[in-house]
mmCIF file with all atom_site columns, C-alpha atoms in Angstrom:
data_model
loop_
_atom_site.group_PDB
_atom_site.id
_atom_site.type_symbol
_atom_site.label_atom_id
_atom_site.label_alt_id
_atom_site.label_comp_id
_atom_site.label_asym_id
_atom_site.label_entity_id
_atom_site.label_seq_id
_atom_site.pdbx_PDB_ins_code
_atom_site.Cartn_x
_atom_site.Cartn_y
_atom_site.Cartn_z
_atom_site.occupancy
_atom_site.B_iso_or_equiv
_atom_site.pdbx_formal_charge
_atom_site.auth_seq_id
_atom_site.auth_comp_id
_atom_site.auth_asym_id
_atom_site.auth_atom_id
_atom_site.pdbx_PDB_model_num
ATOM 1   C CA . UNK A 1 1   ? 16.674  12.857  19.671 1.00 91.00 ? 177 UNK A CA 1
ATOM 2   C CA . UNK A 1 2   ? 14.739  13.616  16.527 1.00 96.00 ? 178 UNK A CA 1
ATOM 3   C CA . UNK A 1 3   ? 11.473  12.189  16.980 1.00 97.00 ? 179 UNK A CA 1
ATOM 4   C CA . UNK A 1 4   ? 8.135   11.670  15.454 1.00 98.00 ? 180 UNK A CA 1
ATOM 5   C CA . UNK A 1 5   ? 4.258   11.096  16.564 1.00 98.00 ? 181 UNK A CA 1
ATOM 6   C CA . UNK A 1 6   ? 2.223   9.488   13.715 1.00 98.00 ? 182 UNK A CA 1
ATOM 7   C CA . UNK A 1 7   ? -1.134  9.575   14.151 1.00 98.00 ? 183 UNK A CA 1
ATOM 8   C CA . UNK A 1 8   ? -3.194  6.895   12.251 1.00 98.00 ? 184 UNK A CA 1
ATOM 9   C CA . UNK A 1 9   ? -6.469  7.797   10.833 1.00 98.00 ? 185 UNK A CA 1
ATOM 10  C CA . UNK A 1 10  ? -8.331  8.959   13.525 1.00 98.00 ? 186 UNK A CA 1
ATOM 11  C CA . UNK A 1 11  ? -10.777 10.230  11.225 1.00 98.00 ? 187 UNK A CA 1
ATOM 12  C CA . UNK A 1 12  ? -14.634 10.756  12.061 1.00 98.00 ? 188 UNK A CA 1
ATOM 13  C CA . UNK A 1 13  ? -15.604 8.076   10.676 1.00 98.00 ? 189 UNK A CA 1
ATOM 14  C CA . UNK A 1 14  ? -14.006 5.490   12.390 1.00 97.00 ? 190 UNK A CA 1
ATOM 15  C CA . UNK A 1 15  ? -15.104 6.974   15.739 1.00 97.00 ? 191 UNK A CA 1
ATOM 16  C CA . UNK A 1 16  ? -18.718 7.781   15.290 1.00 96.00 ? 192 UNK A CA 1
ATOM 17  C CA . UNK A 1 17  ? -19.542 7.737   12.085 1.00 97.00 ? 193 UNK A CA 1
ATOM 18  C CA . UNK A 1 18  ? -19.488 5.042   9.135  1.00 96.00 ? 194 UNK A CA 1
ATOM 19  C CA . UNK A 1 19  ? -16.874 2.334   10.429 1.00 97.00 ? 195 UNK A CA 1
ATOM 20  C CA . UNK A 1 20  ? -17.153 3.816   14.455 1.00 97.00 ? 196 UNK A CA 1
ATOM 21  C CA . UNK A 1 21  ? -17.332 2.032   17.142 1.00 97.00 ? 197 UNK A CA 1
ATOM 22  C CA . UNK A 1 22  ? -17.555 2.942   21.156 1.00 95.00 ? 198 UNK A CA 1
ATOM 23  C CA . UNK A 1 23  ? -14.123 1.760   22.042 1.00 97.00 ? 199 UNK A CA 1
ATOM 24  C CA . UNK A 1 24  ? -12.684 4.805   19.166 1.00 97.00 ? 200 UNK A CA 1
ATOM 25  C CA . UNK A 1 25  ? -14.700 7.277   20.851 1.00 94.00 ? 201 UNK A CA 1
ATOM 26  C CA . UNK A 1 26  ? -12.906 6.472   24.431 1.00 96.00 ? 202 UNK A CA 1
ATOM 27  C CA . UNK A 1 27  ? -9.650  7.204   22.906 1.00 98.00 ? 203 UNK A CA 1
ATOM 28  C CA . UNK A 1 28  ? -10.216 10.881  22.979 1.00 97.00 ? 204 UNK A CA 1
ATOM 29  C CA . UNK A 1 29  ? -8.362  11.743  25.942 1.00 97.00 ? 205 UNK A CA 1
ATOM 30  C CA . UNK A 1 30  ? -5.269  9.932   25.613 1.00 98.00 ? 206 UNK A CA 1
ATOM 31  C CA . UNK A 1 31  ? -4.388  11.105  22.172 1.00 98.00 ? 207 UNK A CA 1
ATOM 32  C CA . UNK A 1 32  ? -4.980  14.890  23.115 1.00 98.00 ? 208 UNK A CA 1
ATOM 33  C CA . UNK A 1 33  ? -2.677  14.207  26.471 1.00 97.00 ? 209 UNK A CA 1
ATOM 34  C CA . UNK A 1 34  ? -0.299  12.841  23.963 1.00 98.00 ? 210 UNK A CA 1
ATOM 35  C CA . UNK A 1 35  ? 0.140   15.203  21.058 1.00 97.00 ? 211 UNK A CA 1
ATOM 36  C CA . UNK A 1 36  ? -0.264  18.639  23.383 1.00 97.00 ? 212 UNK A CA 1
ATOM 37  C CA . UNK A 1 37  ? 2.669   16.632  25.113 1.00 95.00 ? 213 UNK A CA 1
ATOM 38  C CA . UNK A 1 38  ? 4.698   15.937  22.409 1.00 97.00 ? 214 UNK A CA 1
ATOM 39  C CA . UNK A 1 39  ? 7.764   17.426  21.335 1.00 95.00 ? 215 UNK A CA 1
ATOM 40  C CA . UNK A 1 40  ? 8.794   16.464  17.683 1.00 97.00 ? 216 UNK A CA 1
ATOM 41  C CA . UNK A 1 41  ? 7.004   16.015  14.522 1.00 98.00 ? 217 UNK A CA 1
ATOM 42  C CA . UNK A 1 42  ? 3.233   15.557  14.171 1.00 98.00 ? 218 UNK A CA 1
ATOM 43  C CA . UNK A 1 43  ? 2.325   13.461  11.409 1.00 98.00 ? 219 UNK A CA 1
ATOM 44  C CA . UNK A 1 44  ? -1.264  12.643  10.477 1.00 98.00 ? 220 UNK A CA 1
ATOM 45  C CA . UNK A 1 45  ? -2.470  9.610   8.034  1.00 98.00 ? 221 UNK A CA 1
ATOM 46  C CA . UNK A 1 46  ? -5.610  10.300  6.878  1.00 98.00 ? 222 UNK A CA 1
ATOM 47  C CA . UNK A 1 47  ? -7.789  7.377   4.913  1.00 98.00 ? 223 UNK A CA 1
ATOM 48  C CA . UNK A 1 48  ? -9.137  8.665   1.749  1.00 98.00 ? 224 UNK A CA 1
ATOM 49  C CA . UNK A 1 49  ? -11.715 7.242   -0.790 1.00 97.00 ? 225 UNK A CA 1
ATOM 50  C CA . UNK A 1 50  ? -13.984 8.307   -3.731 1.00 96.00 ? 226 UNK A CA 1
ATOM 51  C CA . UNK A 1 51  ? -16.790 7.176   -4.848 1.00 94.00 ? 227 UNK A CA 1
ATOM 52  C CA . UNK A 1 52  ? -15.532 4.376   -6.640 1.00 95.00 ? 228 UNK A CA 1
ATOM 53  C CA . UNK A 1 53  ? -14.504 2.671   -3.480 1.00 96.00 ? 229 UNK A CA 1
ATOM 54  C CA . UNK A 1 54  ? -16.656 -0.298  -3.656 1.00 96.00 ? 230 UNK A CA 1
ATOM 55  C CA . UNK A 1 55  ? -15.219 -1.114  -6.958 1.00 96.00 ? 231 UNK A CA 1
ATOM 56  C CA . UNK A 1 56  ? -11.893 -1.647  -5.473 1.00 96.00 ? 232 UNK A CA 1
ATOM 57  C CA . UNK A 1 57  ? -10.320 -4.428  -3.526 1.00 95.00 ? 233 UNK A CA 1
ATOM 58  C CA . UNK A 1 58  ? -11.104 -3.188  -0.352 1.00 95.00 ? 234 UNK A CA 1
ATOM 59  C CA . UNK A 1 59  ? -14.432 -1.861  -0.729 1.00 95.00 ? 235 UNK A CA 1
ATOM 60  C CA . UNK A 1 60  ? -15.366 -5.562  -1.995 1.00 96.00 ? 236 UNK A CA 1
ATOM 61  C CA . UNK A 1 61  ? -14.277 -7.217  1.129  1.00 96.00 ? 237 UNK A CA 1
ATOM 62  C CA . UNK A 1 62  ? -15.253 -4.174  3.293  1.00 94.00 ? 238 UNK A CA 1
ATOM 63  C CA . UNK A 1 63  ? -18.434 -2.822  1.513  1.00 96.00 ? 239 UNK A CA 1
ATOM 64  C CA . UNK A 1 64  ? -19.108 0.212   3.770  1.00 95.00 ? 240 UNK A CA 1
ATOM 65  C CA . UNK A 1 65  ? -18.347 3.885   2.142  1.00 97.00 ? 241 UNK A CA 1
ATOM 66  C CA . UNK A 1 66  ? -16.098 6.087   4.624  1.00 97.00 ? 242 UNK A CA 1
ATOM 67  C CA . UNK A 1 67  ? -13.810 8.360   4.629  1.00 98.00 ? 243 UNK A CA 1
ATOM 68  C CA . UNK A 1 68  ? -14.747 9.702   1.148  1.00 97.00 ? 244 UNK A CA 1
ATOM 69  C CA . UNK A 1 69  ? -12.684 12.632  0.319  1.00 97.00 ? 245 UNK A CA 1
ATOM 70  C CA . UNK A 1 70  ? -14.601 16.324  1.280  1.00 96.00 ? 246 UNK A CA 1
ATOM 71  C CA . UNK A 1 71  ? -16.809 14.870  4.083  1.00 97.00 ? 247 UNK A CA 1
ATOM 72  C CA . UNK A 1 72  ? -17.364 14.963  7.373  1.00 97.00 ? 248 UNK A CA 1
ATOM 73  C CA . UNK A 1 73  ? -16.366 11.028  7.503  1.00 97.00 ? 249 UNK A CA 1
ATOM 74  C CA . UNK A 1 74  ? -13.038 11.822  6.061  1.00 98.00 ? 250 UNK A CA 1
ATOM 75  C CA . UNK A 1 75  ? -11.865 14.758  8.607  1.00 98.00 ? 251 UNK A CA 1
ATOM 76  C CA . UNK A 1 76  ? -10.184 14.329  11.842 1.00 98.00 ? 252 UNK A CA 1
ATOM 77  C CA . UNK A 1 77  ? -12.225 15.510  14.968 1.00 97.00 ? 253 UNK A CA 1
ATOM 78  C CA . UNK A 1 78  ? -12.405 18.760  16.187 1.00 96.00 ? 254 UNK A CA 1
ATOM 79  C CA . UNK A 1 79  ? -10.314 18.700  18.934 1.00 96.00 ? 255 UNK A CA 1
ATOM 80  C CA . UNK A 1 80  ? -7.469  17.410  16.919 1.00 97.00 ? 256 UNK A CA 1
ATOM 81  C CA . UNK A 1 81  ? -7.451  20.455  14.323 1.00 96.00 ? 257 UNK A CA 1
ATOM 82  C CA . UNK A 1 82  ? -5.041  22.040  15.948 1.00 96.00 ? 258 UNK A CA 1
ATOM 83  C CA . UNK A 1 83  ? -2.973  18.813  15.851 1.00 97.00 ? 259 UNK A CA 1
ATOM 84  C CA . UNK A 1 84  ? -3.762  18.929  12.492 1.00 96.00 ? 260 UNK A CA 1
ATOM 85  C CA . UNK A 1 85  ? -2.392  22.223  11.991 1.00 96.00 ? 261 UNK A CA 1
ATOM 86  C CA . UNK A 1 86  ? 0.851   21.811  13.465 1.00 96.00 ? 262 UNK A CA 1
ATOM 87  C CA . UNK A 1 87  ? 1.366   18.727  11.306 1.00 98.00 ? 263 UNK A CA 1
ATOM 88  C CA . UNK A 1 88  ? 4.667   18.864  9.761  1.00 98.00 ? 264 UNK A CA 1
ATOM 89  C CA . UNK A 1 89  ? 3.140   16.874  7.030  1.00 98.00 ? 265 UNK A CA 1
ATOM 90  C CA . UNK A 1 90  ? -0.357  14.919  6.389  1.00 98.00 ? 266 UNK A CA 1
ATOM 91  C CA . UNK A 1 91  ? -0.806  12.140  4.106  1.00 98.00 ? 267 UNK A CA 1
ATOM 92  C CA . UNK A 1 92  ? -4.130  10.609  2.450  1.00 98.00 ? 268 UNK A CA 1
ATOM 93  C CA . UNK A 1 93  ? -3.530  7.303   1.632  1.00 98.00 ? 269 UNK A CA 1
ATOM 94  C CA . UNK A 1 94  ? -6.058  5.020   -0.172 1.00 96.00 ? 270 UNK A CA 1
ATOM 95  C CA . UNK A 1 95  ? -5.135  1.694   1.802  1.00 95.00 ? 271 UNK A CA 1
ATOM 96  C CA . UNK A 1 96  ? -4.283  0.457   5.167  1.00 97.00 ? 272 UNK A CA 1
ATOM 97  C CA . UNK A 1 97  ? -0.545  1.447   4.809  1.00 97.00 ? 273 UNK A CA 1
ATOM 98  C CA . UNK A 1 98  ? 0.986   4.632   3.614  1.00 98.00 ? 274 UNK A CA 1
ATOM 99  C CA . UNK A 1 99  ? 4.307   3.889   1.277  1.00 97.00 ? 275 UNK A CA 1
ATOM 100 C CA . UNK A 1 100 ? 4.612   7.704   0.999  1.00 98.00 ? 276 UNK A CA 1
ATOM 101 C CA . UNK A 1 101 ? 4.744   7.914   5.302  1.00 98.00 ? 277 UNK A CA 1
ATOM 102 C CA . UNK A 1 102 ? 7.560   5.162   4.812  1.00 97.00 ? 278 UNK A CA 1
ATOM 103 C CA . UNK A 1 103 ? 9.132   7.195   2.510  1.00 97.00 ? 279 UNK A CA 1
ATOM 104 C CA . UNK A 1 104 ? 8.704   10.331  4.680  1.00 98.00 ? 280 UNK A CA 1
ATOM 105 C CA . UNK A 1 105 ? 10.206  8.468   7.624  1.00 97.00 ? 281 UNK A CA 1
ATOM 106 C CA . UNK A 1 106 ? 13.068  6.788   6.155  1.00 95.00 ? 282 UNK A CA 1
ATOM 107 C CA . UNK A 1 107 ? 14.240  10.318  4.589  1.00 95.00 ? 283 UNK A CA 1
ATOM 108 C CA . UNK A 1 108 ? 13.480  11.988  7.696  1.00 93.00 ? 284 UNK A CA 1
ATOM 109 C CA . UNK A 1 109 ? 16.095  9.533   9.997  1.00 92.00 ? 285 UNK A CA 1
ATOM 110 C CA . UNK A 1 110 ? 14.017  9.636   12.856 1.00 96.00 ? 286 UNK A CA 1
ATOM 111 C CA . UNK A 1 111 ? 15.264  8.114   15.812 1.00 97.00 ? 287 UNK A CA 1
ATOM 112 C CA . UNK A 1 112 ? 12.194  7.256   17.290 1.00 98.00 ? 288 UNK A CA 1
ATOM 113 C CA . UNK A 1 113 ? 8.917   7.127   15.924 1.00 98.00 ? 289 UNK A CA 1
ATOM 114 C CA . UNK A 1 114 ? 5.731   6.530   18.284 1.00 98.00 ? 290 UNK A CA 1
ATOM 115 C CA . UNK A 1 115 ? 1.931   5.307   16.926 1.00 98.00 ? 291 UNK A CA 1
ATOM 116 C CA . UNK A 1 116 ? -1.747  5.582   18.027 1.00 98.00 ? 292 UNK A CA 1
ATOM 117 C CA . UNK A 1 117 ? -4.670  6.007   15.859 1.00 98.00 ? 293 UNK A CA 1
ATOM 118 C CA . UNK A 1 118 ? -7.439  3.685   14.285 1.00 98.00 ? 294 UNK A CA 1
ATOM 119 C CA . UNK A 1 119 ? -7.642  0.732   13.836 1.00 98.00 ? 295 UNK A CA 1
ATOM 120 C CA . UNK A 1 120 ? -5.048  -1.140  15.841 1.00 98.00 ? 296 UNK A CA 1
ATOM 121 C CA . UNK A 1 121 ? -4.688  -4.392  14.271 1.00 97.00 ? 297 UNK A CA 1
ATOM 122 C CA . UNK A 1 122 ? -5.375  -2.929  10.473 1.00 97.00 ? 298 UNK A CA 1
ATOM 123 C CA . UNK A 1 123 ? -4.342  0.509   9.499  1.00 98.00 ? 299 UNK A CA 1
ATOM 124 C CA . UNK A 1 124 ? -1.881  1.551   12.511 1.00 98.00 ? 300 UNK A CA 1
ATOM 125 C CA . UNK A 1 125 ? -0.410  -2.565  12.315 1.00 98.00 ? 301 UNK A CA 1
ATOM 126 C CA . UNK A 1 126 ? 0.451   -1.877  9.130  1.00 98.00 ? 302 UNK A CA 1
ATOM 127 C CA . UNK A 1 127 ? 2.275   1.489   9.140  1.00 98.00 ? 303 UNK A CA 1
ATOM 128 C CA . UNK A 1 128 ? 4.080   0.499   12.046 1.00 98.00 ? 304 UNK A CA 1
ATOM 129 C CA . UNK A 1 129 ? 5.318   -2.512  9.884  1.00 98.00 ? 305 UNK A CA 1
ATOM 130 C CA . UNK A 1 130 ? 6.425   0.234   6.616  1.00 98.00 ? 306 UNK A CA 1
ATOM 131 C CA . UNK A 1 131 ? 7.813   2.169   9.681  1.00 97.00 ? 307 UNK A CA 1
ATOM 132 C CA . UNK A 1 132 ? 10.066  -0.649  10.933 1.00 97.00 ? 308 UNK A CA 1
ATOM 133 C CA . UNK A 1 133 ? 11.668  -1.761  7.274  1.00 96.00 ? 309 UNK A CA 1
ATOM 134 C CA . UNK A 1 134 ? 11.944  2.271   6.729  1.00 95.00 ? 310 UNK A CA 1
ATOM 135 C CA . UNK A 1 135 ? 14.245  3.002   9.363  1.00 88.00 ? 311 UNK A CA 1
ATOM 136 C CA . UNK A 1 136 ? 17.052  0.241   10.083 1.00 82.00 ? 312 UNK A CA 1
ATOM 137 C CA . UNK A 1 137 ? 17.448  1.430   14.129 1.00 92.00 ? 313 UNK A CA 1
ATOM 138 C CA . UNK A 1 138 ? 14.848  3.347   14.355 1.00 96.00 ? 314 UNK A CA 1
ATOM 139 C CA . UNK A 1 139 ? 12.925  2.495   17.440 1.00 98.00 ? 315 UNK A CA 1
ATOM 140 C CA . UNK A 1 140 ? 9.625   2.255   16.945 1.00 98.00 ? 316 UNK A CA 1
ATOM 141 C CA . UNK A 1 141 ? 6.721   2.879   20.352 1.00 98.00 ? 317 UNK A CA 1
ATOM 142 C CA . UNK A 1 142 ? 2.760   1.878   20.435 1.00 98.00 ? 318 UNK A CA 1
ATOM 143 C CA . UNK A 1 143 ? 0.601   3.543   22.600 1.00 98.00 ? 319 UNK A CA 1
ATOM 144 C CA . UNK A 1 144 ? -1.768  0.951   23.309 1.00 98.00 ? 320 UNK A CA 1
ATOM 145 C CA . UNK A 1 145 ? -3.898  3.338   25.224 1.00 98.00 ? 321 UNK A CA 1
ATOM 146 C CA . UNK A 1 146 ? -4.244  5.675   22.267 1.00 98.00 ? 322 UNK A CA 1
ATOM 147 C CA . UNK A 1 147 ? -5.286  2.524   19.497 1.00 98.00 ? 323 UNK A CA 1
ATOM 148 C CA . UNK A 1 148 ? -8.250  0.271   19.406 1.00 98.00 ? 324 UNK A CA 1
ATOM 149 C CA . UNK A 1 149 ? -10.493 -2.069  17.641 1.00 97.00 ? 325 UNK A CA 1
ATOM 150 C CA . UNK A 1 150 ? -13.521 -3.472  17.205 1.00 96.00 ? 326 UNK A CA 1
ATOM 151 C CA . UNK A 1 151 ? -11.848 -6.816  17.889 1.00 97.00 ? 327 UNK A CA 1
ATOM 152 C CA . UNK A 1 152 ? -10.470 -7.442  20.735 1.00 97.00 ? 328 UNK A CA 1
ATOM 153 C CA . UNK A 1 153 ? -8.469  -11.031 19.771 1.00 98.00 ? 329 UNK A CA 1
ATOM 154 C CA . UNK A 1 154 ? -7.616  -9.448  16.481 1.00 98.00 ? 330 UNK A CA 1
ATOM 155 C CA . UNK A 1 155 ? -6.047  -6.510  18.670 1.00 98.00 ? 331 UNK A CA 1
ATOM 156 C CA . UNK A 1 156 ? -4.060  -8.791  20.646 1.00 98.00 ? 332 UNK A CA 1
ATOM 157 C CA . UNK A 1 157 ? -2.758  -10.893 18.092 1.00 98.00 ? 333 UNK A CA 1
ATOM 158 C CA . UNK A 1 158 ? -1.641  -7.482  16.052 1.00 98.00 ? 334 UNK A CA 1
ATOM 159 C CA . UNK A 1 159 ? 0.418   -6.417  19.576 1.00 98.00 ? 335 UNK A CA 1
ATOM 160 C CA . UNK A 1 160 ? 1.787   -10.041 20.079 1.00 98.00 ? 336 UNK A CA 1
ATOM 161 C CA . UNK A 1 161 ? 3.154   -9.790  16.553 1.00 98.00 ? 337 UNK A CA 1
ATOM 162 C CA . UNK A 1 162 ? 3.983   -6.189  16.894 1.00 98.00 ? 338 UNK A CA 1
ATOM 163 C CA . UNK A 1 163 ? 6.474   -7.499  20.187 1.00 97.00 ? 339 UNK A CA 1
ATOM 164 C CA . UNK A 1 164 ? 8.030   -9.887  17.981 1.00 97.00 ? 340 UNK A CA 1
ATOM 165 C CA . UNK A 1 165 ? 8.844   -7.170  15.824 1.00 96.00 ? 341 UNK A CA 1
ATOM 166 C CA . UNK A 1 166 ? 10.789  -5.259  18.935 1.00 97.00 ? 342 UNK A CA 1
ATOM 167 C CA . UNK A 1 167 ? 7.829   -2.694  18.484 1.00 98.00 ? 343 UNK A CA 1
ATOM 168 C CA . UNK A 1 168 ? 7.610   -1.271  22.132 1.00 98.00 ? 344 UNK A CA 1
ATOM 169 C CA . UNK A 1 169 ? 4.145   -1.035  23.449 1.00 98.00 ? 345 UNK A CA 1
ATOM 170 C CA . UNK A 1 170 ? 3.599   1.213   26.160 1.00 98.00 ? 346 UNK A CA 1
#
């Protein structure tokens, strides 16, 4: 079964740093068991900004830099370089979803594609949703052990909808 693992954004900023918050920090563990376990394609979003991020229509409803392009915000962890480095492909993506990943995806005729990353109900909501209109049967796994936010109802609303979608959360 060709398979792939994207992994959303889990970016230092999110977990400690501009945007973090403790719940990010806790998901450490899981997503190493996970991709050391994995066997198919790694794929990494990463969000990316520049300086003129507060002049654009996110940065004006969410007016915190992060993730700017060539800091430490914008990389991934340490212990996920290696992750990183077996990628098969990583893509910076200036908003919550990634049409190139769909793109990716929907070329690549995976048969299953599995999700964890930041944040649950934003960024990894909405690349599951590009995933599920890129790949017609494609089945498409959450690890809700390996996402989080920093709201809990908005988390739980995102996986209600996300089971209406036949998105398997395990």
């Amino acid at each position: 079964m060709k398979k792939a693992f994207v992994l959303v954004d889990y970016q230092n900023d999110f977990i400690d740093g501009a945007l973090g918050f403790e719940k990010a920090a806790k998901l450490k563990d899981e997503i190493k068991r996970l991709l050391e376990n994995f066997d198919g394609d790694i794929l990494i979003t990463l969000d990316t900004h520049d300086e003129n991020y507060l002049n654009t229509k996110e940065g004006i409803n969410l007016p915190i830099k992060h993730c700017l392009k060539g800091t430490q915000g914008h990389n991934v962890p340490s212990f996920c370089e290696p992750f990183k480095q077996r990628a098969k492909k990583i893509f910076e993506k200036h908003t919550f979803g990634s049409l190139e990943l769909a793109q990716f995806l929907k070329e690549g005729q995976y048969e299953q594609i599995e999700f964890g990353g930041l944040v649950s109900h934003i960024c990894v909501f909405h690349n599951i949703i590009l995933a599920f209109n890129a790949g017609l049967n494609t089945k498409l796994v959450l690890h809700k052990n390996a996402t989080a936010s920093f709201d809990e109802d908005l988390q739980n609303a995102a996986f209600k909808l996300l089971e209406a979608f036949w998105v398997e959360l395990v």
